[in-house]
Short mmCIF file of C-alpha atoms in Angstrom, two decimals:
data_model
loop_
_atom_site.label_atom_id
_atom_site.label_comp_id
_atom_site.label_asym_id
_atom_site.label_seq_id
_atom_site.Cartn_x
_atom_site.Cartn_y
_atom_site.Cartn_z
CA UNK A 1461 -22.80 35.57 2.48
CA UNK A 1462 -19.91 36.68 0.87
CA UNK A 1463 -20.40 38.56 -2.46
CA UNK A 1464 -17.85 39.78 -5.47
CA UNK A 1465 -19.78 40.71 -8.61
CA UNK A 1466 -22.20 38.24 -9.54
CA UNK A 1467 -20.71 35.49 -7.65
CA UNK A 1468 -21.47 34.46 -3.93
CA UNK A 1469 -20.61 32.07 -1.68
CA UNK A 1470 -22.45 31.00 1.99
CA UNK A 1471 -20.38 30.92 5.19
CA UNK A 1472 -20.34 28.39 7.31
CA UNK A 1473 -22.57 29.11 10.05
CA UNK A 1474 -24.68 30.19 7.05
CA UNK A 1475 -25.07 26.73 5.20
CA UNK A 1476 -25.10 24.86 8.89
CA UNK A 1477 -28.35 26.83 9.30
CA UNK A 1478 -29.92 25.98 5.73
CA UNK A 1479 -29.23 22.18 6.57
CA UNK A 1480 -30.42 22.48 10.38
CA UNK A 1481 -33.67 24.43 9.05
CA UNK A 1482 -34.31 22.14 5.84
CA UNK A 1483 -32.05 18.76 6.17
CA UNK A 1484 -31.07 19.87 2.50
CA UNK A 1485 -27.21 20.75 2.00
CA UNK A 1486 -27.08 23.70 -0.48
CA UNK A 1487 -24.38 22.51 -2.65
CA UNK A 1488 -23.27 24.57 -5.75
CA UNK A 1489 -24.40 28.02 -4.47
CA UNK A 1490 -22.78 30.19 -6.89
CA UNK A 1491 -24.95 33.23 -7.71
CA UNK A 1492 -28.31 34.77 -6.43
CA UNK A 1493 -30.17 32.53 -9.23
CA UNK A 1494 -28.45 29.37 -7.38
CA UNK A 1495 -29.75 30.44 -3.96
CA UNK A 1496 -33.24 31.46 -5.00
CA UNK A 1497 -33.51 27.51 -6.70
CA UNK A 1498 -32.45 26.01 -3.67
CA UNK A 1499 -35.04 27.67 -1.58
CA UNK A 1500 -37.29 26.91 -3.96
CA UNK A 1501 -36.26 23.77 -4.05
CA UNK A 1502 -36.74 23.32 -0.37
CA UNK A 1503 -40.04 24.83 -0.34
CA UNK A 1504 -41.37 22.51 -2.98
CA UNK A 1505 -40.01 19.60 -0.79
CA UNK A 1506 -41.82 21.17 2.41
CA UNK A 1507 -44.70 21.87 0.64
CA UNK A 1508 -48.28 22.09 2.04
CA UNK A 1509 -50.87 24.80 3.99
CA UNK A 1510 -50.30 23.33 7.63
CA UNK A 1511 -49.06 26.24 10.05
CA UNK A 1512 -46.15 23.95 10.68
CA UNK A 1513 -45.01 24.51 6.77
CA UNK A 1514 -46.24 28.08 6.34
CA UNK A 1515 -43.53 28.52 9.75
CA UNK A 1516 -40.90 26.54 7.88
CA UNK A 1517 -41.56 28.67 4.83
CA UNK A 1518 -41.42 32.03 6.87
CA UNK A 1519 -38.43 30.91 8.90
CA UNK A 1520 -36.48 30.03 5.12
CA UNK A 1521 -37.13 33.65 3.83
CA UNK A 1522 -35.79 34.92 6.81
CA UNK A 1523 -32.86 33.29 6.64
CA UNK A 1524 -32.63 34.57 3.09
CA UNK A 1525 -33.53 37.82 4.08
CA UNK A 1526 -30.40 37.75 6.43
CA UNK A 1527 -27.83 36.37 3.49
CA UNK A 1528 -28.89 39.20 1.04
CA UNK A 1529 -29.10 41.85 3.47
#
């Protein structure tokens, strides 16, 4: 992620990994606030108590984790 001031914007390999982990295209990722309502977004969509979704859910904060770190 690539960060000036309030505004950020996802690199490639960084949005190619959002759409291969949630077949959602985070479009319009301008700030923090626009990130953290996608994955919310996504996790809404995936939503559910299976182990399969609590994985999906775990693997999508990680890969959050990694943009903001």
């Amino acid at each position: 992620m690539l960060r000036l001031g309030q505004h950020i914007r996802l690199t490639s390999p960084e949005i190619a990994y959002f759409i291969y982990l949630t077949d959602i295209e985070p479009v319009g990722i301008k700030s923090l606030d626009d990130l953290n309502a996608y994955i919310k977004r996504c996790k809404r969509h995936y939503w559910g108590h299976s182990s399969q979704t609590r994985q999906l859910h775990r693997l999508i904060d990680e890969a959050l984790a990694r943009c903001i770190a």
